[in-house]
Backbone as JSON Lines, residues from 0, in Angstrom:
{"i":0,"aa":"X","n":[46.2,-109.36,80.02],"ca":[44.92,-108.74,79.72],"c":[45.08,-107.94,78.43]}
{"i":1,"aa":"X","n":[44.1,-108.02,77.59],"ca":[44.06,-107.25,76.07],"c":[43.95,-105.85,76.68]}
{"i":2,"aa":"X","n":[44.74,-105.31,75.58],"ca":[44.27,-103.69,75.68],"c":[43.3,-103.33,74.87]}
{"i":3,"aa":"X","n":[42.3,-102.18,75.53],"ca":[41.39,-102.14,74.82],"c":[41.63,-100.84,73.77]}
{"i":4,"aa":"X","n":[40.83,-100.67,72.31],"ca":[41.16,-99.77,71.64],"c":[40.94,-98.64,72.14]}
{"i":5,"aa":"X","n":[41.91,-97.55,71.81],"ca":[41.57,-96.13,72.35],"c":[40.57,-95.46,71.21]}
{"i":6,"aa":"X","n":[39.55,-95.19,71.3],"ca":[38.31,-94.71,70.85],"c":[38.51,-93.0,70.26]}
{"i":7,"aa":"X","n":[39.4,-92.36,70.39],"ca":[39.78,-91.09,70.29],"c":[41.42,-90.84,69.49]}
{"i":8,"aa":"X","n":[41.57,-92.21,69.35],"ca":[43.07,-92.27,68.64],"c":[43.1,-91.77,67.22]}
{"i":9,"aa":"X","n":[41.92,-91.82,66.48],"ca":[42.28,-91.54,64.94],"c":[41.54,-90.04,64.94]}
{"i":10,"aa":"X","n":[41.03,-89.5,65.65],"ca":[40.76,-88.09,66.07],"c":[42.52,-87.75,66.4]}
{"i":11,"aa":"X","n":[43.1,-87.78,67.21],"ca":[43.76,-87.3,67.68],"c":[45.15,-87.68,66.57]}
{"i":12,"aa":"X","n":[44.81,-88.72,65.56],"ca":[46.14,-88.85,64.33],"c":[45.56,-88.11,63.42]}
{"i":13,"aa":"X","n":[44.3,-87.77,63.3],"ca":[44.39,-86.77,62.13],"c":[44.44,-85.27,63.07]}
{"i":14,"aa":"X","n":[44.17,-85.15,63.85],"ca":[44.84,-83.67,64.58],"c":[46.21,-83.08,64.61]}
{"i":15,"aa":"X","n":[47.18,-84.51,64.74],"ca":[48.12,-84.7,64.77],"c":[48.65,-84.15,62.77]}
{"i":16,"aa":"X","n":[48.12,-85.12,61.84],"ca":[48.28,-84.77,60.78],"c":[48.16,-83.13,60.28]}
{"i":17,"aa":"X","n":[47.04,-82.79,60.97],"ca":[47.23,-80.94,60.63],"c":[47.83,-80.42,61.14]}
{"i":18,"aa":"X","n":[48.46,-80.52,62.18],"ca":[49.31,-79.7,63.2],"c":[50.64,-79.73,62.25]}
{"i":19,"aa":"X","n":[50.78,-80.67,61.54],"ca":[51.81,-80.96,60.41],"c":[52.08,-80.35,59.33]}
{"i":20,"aa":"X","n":[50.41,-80.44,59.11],"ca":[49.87,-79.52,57.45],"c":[50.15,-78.14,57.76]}
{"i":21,"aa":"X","n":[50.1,-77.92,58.98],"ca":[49.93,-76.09,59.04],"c":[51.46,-75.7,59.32]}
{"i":22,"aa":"X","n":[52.15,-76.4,59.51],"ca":[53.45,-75.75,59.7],"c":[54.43,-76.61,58.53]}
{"i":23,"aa":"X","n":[54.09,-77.39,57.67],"ca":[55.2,-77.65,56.88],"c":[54.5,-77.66,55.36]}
{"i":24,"aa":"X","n":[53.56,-78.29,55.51],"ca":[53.06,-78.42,54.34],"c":[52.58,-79.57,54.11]}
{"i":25,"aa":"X","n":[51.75,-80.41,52.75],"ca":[51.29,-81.88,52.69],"c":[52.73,-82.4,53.01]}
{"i":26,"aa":"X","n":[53.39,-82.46,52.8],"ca":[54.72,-83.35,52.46],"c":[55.42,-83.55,53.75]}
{"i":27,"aa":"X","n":[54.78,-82.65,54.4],"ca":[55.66,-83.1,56.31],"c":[54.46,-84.0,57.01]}
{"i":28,"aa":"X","n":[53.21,-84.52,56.12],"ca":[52.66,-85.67,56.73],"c":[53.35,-86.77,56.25]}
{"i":29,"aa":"X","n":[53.78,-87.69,57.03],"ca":[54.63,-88.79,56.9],"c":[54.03,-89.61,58.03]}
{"i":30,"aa":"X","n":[53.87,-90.77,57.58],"ca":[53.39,-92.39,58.7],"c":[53.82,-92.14,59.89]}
{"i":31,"aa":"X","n":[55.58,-91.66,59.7],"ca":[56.14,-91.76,61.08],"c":[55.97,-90.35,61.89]}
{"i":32,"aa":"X","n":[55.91,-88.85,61.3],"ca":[55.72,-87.89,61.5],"c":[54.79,-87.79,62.29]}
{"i":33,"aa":"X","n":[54.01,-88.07,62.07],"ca":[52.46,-88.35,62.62],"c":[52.41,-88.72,64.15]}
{"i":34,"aa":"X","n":[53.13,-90.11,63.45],"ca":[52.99,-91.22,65.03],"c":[53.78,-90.41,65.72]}
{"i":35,"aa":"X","n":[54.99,-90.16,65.51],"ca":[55.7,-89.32,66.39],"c":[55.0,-87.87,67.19]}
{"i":36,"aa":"X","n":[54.13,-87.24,66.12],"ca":[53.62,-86.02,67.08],"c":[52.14,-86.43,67.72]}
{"i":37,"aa":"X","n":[51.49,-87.27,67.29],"ca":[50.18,-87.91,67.53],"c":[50.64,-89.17,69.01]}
{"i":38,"aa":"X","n":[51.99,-89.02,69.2],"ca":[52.54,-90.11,70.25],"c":[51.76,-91.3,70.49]}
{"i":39,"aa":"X","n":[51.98,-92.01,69.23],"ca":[51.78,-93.25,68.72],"c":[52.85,-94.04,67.71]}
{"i":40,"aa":"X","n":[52.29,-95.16,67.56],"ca":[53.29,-95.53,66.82],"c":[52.91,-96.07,65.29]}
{"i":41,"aa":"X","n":[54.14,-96.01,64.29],"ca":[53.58,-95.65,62.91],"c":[52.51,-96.96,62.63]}
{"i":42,"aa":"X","n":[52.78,-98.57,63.35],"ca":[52.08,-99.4,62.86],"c":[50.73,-99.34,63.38]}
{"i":43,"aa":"X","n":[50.7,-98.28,64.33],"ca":[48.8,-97.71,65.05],"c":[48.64,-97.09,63.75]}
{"i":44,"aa":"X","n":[49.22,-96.18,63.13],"ca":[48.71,-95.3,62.31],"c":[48.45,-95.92,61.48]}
{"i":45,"aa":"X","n":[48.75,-97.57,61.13],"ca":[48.63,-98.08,59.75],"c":[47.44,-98.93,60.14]}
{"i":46,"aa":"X","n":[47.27,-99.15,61.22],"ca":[45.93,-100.01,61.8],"c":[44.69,-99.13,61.77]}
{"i":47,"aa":"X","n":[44.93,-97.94,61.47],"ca":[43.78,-96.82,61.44],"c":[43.49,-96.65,60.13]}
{"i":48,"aa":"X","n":[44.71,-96.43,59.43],"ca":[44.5,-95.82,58.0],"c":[45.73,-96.61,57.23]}
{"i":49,"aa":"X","n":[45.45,-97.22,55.69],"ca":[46.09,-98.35,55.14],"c":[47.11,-97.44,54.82]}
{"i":50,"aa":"X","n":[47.09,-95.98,54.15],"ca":[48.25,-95.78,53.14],"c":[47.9,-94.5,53.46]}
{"i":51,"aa":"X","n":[49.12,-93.75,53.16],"ca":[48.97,-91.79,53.62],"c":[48.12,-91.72,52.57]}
{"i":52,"aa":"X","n":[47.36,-91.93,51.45],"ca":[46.36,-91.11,50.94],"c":[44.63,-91.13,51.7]}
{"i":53,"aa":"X","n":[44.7,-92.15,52.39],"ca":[43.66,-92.42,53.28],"c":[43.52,-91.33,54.44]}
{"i":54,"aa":"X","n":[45.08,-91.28,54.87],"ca":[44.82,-90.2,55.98],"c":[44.94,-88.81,55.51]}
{"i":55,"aa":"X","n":[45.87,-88.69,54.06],"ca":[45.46,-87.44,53.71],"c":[43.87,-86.98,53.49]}
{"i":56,"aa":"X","n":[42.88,-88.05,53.08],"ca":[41.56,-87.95,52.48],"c":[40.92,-87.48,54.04]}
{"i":57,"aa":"X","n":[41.29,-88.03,55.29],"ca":[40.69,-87.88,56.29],"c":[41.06,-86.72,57.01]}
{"i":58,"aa":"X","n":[42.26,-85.93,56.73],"ca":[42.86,-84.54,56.78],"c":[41.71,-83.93,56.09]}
{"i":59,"aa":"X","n":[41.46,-83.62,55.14],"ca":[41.13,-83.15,53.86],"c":[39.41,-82.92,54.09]}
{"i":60,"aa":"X","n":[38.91,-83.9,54.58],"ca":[37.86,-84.14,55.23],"c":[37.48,-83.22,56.32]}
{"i":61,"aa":"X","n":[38.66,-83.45,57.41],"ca":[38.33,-82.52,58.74],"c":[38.68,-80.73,58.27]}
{"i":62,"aa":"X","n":[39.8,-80.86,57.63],"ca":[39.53,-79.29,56.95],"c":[38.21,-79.04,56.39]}
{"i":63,"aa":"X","n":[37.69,-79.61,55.78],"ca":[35.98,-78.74,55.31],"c":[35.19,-78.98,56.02]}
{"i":64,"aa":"X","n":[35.3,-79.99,57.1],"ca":[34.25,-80.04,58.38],"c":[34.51,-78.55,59.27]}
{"i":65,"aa":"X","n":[35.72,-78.1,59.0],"ca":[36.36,-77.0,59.85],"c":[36.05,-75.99,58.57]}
{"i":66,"aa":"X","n":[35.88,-75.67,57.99],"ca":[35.33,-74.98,56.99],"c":[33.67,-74.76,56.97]}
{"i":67,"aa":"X","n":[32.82,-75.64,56.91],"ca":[31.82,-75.77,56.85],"c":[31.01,-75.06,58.55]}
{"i":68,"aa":"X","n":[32.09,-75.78,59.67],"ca":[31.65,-75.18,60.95],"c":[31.77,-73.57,60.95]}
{"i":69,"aa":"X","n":[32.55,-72.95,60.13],"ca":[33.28,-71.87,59.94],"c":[31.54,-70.83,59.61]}
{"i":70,"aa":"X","n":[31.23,-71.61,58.42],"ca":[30.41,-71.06,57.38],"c":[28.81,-71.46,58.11]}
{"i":71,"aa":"X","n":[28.45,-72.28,58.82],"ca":[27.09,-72.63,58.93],"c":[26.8,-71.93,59.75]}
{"i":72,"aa":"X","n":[26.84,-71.0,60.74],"ca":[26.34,-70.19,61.36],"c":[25.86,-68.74,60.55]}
{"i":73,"aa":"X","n":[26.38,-68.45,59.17],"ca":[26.38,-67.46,58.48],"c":[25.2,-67.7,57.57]}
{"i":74,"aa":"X","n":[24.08,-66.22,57.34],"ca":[22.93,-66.66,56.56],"c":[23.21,-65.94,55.13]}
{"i":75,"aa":"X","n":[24.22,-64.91,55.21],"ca":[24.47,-63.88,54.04],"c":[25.45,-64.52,52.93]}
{"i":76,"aa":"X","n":[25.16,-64.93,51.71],"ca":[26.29,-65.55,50.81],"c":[27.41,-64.47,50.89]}
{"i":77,"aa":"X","n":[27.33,-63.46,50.86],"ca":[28.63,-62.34,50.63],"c":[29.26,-62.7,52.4]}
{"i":78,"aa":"X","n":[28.68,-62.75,53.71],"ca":[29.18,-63.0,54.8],"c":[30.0,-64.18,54.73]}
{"i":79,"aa":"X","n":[29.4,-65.38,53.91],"ca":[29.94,-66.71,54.0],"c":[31.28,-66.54,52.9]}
{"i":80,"aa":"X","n":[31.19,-65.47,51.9],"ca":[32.63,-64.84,51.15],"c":[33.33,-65.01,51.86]}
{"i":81,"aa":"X","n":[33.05,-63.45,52.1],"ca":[34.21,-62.7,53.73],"c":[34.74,-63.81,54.49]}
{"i":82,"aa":"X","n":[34.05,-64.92,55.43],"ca":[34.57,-65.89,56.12],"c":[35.86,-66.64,55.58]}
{"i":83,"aa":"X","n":[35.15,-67.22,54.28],"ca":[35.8,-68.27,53.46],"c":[36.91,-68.02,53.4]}
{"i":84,"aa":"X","n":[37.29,-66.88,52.52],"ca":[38.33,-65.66,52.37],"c":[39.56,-65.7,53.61]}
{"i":85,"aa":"X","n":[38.82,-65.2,54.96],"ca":[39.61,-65.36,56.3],"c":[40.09,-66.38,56.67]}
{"i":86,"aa":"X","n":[39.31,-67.78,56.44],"ca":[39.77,-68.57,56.86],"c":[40.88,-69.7,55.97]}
{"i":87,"aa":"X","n":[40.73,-69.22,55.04],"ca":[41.87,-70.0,53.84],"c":[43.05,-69.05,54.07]}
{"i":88,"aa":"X","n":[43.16,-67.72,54.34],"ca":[44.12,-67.35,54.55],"c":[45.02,-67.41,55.72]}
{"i":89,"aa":"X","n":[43.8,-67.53,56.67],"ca":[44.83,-68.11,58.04],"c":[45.26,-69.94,58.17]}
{"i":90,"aa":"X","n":[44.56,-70.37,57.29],"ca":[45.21,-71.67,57.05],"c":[45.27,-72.35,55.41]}
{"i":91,"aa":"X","n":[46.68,-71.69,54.85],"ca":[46.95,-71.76,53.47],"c":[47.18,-73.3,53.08]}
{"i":92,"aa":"X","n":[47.95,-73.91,53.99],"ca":[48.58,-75.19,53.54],"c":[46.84,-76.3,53.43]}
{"i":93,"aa":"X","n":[46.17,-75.82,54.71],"ca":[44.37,-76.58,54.78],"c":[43.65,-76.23,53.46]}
{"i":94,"aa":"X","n":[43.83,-74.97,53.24],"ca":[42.83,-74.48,52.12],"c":[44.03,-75.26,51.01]}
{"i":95,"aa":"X","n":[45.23,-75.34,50.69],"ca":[45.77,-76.1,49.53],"c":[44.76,-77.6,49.58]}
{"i":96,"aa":"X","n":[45.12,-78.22,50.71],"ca":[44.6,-79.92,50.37],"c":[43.31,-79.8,49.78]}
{"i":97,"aa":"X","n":[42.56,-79.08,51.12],"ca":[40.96,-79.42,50.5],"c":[40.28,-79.0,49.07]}
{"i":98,"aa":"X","n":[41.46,-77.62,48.38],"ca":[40.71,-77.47,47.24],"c":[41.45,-78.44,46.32]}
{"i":99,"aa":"X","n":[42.78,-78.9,46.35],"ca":[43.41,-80.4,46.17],"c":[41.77,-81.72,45.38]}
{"i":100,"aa":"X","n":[41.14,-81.3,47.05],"ca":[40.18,-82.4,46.81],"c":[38.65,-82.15,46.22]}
{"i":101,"aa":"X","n":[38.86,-80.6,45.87],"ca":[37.4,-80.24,45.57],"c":[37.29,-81.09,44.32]}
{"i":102,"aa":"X","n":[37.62,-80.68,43.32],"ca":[37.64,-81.12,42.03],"c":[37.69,-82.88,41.73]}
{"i":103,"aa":"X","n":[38.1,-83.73,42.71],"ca":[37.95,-84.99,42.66],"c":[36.26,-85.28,42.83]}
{"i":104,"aa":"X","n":[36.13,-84.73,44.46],"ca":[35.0,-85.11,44.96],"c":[33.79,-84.74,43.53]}
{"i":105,"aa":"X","n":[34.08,-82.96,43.14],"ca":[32.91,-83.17,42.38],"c":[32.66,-84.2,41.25]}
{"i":106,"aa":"X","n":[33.67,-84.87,40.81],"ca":[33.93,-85.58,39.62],"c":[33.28,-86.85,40.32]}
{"i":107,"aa":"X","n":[33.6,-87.21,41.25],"ca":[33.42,-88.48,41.88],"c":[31.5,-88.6,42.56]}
{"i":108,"aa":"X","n":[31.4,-87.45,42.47],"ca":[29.99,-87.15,42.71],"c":[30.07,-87.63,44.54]}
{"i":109,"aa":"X","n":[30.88,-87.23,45.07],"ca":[31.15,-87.85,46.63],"c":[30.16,-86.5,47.18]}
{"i":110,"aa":"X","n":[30.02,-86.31,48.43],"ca":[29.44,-85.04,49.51],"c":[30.36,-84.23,49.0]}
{"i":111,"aa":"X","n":[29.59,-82.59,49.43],"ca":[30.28,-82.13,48.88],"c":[29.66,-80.91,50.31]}
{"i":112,"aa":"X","n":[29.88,-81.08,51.44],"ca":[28.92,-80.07,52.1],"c":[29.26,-78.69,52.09]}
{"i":113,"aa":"X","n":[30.3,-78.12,51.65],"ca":[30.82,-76.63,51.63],"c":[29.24,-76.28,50.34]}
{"i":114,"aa":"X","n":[29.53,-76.82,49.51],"ca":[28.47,-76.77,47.92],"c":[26.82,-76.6,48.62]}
{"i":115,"aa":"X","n":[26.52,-77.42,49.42],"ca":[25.57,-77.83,49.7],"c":[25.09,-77.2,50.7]}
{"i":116,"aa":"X","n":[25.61,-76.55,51.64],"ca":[25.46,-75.29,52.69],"c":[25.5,-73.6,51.89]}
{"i":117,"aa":"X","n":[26.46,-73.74,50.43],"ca":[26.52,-72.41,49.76],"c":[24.7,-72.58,49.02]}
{"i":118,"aa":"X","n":[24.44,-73.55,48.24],"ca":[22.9,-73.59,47.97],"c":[22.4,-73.31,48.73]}
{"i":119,"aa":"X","n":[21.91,-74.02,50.04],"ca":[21.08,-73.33,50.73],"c":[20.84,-72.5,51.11]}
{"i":120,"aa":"X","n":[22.26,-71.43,50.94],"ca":[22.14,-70.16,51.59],"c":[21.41,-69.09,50.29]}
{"i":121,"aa":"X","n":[21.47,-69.62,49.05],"ca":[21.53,-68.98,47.74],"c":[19.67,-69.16,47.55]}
{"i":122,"aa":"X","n":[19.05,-70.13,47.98],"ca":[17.78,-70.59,48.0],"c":[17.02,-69.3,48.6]}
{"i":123,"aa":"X","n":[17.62,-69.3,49.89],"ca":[16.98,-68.84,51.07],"c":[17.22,-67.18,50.87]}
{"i":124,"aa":"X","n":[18.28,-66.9,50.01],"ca":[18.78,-65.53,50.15],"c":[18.49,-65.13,48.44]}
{"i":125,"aa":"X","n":[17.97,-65.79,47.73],"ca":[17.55,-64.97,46.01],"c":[16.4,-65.49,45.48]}
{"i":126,"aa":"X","n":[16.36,-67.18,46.44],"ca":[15.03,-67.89,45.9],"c":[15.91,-69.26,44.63]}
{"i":127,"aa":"X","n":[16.66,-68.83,43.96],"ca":[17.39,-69.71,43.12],"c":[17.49,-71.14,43.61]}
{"i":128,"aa":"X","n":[16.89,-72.26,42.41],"ca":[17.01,-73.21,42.92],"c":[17.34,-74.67,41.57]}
{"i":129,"aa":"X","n":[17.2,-75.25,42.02],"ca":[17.54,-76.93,40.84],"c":[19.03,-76.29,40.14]}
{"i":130,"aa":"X","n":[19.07,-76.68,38.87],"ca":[20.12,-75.97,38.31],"c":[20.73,-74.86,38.11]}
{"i":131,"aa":"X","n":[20.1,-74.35,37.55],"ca":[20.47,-72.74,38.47],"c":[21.26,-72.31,39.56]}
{"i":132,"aa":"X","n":[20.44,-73.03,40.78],"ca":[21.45,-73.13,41.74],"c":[22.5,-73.53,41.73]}
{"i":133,"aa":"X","n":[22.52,-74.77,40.91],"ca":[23.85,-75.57,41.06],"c":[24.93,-74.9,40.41]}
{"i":134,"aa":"X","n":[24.7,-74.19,39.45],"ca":[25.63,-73.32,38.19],"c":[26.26,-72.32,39.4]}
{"i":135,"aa":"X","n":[25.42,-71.45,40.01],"ca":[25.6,-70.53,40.51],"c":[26.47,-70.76,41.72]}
{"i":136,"aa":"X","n":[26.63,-71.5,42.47],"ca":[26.77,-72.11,43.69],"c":[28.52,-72.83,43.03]}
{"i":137,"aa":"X","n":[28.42,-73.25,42.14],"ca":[29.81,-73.99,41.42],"c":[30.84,-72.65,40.76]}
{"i":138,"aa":"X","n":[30.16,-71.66,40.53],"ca":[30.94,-70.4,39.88],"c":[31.06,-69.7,41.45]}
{"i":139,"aa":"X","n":[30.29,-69.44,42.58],"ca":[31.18,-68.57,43.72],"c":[31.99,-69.72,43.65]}
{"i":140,"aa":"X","n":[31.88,-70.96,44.02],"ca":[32.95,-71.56,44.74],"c":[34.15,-71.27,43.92]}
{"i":141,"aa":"X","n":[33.76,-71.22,42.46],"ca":[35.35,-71.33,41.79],"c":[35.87,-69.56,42.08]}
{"i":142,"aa":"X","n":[34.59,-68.75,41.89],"ca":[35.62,-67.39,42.23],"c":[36.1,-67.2,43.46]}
{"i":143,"aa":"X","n":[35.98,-67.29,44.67],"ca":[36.46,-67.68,45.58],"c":[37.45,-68.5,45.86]}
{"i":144,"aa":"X","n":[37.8,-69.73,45.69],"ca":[38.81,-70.65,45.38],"c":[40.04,-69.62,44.92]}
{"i":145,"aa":"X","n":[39.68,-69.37,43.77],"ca":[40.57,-68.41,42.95],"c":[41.08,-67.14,43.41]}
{"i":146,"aa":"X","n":[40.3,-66.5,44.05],"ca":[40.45,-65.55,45.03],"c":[41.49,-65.71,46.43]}
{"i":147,"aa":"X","n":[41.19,-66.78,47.04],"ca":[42.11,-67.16,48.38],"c":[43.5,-67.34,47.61]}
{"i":148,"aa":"X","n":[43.3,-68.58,46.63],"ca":[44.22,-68.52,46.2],"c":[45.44,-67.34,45.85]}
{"i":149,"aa":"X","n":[44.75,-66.68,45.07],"ca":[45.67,-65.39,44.89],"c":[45.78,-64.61,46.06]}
{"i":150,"aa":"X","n":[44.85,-64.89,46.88],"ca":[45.41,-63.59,48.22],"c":[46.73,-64.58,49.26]}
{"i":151,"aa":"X","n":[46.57,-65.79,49.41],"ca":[47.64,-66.4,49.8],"c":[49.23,-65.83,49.09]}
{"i":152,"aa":"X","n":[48.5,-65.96,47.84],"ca":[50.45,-65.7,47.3],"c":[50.83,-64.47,47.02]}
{"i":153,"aa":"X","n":[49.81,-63.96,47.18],"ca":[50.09,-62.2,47.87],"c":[50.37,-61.85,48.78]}
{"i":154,"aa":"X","n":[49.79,-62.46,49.96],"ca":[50.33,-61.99,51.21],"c":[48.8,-61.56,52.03]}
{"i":155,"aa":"X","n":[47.98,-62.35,51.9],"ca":[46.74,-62.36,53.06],"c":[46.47,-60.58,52.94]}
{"i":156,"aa":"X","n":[47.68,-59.59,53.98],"ca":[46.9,-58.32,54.55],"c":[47.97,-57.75,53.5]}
{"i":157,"aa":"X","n":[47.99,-57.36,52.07],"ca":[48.91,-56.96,51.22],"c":[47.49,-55.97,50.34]}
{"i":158,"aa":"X","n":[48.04,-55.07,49.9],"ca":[47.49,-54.58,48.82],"c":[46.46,-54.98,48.0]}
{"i":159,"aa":"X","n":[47.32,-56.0,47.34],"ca":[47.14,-57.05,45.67],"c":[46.23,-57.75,46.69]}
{"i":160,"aa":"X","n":[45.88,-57.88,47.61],"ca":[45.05,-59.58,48.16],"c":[44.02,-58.25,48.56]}
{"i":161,"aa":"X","n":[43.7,-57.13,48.99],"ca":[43.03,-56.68,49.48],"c":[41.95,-56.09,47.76]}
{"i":162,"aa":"X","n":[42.71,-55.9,47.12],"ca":[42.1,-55.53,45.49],"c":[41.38,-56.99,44.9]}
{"i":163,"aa":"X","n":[41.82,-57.8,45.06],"ca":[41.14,-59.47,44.41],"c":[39.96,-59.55,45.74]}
{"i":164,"aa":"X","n":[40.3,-58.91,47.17],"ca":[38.93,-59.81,47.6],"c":[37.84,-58.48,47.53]}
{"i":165,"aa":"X","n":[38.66,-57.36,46.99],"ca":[37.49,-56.68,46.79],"c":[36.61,-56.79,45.18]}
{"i":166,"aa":"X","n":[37.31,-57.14,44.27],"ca":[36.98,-57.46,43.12],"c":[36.27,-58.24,43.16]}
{"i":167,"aa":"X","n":[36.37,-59.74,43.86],"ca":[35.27,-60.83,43.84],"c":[34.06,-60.2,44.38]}
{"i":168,"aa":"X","n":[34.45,-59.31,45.64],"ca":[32.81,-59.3,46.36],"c":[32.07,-58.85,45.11]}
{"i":169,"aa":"X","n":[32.48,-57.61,44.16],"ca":[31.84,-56.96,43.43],"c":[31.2,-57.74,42.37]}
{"i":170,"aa":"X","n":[32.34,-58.65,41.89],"ca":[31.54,-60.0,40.82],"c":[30.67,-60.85,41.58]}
{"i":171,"aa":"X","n":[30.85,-60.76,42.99],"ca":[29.64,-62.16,43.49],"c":[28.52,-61.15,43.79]}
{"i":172,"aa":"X","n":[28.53,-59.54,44.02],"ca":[27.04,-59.08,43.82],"c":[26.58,-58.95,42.76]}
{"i":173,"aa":"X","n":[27.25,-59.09,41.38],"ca":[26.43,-59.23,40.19],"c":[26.07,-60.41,39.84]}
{"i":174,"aa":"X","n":[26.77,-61.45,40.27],"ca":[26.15,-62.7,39.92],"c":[25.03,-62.99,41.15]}
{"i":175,"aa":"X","n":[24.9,-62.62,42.05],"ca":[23.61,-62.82,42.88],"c":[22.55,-61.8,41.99]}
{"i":176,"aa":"X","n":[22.91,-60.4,41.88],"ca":[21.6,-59.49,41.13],"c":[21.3,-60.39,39.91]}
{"i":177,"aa":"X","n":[22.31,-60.87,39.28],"ca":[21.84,-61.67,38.18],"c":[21.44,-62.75,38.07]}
{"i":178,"aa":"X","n":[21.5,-63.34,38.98],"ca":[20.22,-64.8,38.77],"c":[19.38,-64.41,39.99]}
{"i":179,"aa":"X","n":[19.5,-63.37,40.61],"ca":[18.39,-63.02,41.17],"c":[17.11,-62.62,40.62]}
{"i":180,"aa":"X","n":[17.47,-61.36,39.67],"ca":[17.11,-60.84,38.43],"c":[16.49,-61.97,37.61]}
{"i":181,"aa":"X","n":[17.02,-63.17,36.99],"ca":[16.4,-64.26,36.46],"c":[15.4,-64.83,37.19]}
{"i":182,"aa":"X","n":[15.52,-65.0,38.0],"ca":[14.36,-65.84,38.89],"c":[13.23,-65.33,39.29]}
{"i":183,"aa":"X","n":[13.67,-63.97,39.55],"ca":[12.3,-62.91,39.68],"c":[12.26,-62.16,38.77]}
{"i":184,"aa":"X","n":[12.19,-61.85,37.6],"ca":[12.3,-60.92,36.48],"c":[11.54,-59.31,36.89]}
{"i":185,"aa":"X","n":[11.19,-59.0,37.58],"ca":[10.39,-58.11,38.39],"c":[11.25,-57.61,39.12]}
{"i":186,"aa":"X","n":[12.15,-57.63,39.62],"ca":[13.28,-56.96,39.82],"c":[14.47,-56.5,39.24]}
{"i":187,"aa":"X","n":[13.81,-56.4,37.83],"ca":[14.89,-55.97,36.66],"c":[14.55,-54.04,36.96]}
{"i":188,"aa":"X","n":[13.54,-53.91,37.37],"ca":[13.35,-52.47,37.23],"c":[13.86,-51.92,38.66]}
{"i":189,"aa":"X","n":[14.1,-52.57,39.65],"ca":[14.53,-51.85,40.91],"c":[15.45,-51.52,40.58]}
């Protein structure tokens, strides 16, 4: 009798793949690594996914789905900061891949839903919208990015990481007053 496919297997090899990412780094995902902690075997893993950049892309993927779940309950752009912030620092090696992949995707013009959940929140919370938005929405992400970044190699609850995430909040309330300010010019005098 055929066996039938297990329906939950490439869920459970890319689960397998982060459980990897978070304790070694990209480089302890390996074909066989995998199969071995995903308790499968490496030629399942190759029947799922052709070549480790496939399953890195599908790692990479479930990190900003886990990012994005992180952030979509949040209506405040400075709240969705704060989050972002927390959650790249409790998972440094996740926040390495996926910003790894930011810069492709935008080039590649692929989804981009972290981008696309920060607009809407920027719409709904200054009014900013079309380009504008997009400028605005592409500069938090990069100060932020930049921000985790440096609080990672500081040390998350350190000093130096506590001065950069207070520095950004202060640059992401002037860049909200300021294309806020643009969009409504009537609030140049408040």
């Amino acid at each position: 009798m055929p066996r039938t496919p297990d329906p939950g297997l490439e869920g459970r090899i890319v689960a397998a793949a982060l459980r990897l990412l978070d304790r070694g780094g990209e480089s302890a995902i390996t074909m066989r690594a995998v199969a071995h902690e995903a308790g499968t075997t490496t030629p399942t893993i190759y029947e799922r996914f052709p070549n480790r950049e496939a399953l890195l892309r599908e790692v990479a993927n479930r990190g900003t789905d886990e990012v994005v779940s992180a952030l979509q309950p949040l209506r405040r752009v400075e709240t969705m900061a704060l989050e972002y912030l927390r959650f790249s620092c409790a998972h440094p090696q996740r926040f390495d891949l996926t910003v790894e992949t930011f810069g492709s995707r935008f080039v590649m013009g692929e989804p981009m839903p972290a981008i696309d959940l920060l607009k809407a929140r920027l719409t709904a919370e200054i009014g900013v919208n079309g380009s504008k938005c997009e400028d605005l929405a592409l500069a938090i992400a990069s100060l932020f990015i930049g921000t985790a970044r440096g609080m990672v190699a500081a040390g998350s609850d350190t000093h130096h990481a506590r001065e950069l995430r207070r520095a950004s909040l202060s640059a992401l309330r002037m860049l909200l007053r300021a294309f806020s300010i643009a969009t409504y010019p009537g609030k140049a005098s408040e």
